[in-house]
Amino acid sequence: MTLDDLRVFVAVCRAGSLSAVARDLCCTQSAVSQHVRRLERETGMSLLERRPRGVVPTAAGRILCDAATDSITGLDLALRRLGDLVNGESGSVRITTGGTTVRHFMAEAIVSFRSRYPKVSLEFQTETSSRGCFDALLADNLDLAWITLGVPVRGIEQRPVVDLPWVLALRSDDPLATRPHIDAGDLAGIRLVRLPPNSTSGAQLDAAFAELGIRTGSDTSVADWDTALLLAELGLGHAVVPAVPGLPTSGDGSPLRLVPIPALPPLSVGWAVRRWDALSPLARSFADAVAASCTETRTTT
């Protein structure tokens, strides 16, 4: 049994396909199968069950996959920390997050971090959802993921950084724009520009609407908050979005108005990692810098 055997087996369990892993590794499907067969000989048990559309781990396979995932994760993190010790302050920090997150949450932190660690490489990998960030964090050699916090995920530690209140985004000439706040009843019947329901933030918003008995319509769906704000600014609909840092205010000449909706519970965003206690000093420093920047921004607005 080798480390490569375990890495390939974990990849097969995640992908549910021998051929998909072979393509990712640029090898033959037979080579992937050899890794699995070697593990099966070593354990004396069948680890994969063949299905018409791929493979799934057996009960024994799930036990081995879970144990191997934890071990490989710990080893990868240890190797990153050893690399940081060798390179001093010239290592790297790898972050996965959504496409608009850097602008809203990390801009100031990146500047301060770069000033403090000019030789450190910051690498950003864009994903379209928190689920995608979790998958990338588990599957790749990444340090941090900035996510919308939701239900617990096996193998992932989540740490909240800031709570974002919800606001109704609309044009300044809309009748609701003069309100100091929006009541739940004011949203009834409004056709909204919506986030995808399979996103963490979209699902939490839908759950809050259901709990308050709010029924809204929608004929437009967008992939991110910034696009929803743009459509609202153009007068193409209303949007319920979290009040992320850097949004326009009523006094800056923007035609867009953001009216608080206090009845909706705030959206919690923050960091996700595989293990906080194994995080490299550089990655921890960057995570702390972003958290401090978000806290300062929230207290001054």
Coordinates of N, CA and C in Angstrom, one line a residue, residues 1-11 35 39 64 68 71-72:
M1 N 0.9 -1.2 0.0 CA 0.0 0.0 0.0 C 0.9 1.2 0.0
T2 N 0.6 2.1 -1.0 CA 1.5 3.3 -1.1 C 0.6 4.6 -0.9
L3 N 1.2 5.7 -0.7 CA 0.5 7.0 -0.6 C -0.2 7.3 -2.0
D4 N 0.4 6.9 -3.1 CA -0.2 7.1 -4.4 C -1.5 6.3 -4.5
D5 N -1.4 5.0 -4.0 CA -2.6 4.2 -4.0 C -3.8 4.9 -3.3
L6 N -3.5 5.4 -2.2 CA -4.5 6.0 -1.4 C -5.0 7.3 -2.0
R7 N -4.1 8.1 -2.6 CA -4.6 9.3 -3.3 C -5.5 9.0 -4.5
V8 N -5.1 8.0 -5.2 CA -5.9 7.6 -6.4 C -7.3 7.1 -5.9
F9 N -7.3 6.3 -4.9 CA -8.5 5.7 -4.4 C -9.5 6.8 -3.9
V10 N -9.0 7.7 -3.2 CA -9.8 8.8 -2.7 C -10.4 9.6 -3.9
A11 N -9.5 9.8 -4.9 CA -10.0 10.6 -6.1 C -11.1 9.8 -6.8
H35 N -4.1 0.6 -8.9 CA -4.0 1.2 -7.5 C -5.0 0.6 -6.6
L39 N -4.8 -2.0 -3.2 CA -5.4 -1.8 -1.9 C -6.3 -2.9 -1.5
L64 N -12.2 3.2 4.5 CA -10.8 3.5 4.1 C -10.7 4.9 3.5
A68 N -8.3 7.7 4.8 CA -7.2 8.2 3.9 C -7.3 9.7 3.7
S71 N -5.9 11.5 6.6 CA -4.5 11.3 6.7 C -3.8 12.2 5.6
I72 N -4.3 12.1 4.4 CA -3.7 12.8 3.3 C -3.8 14.3 3.5

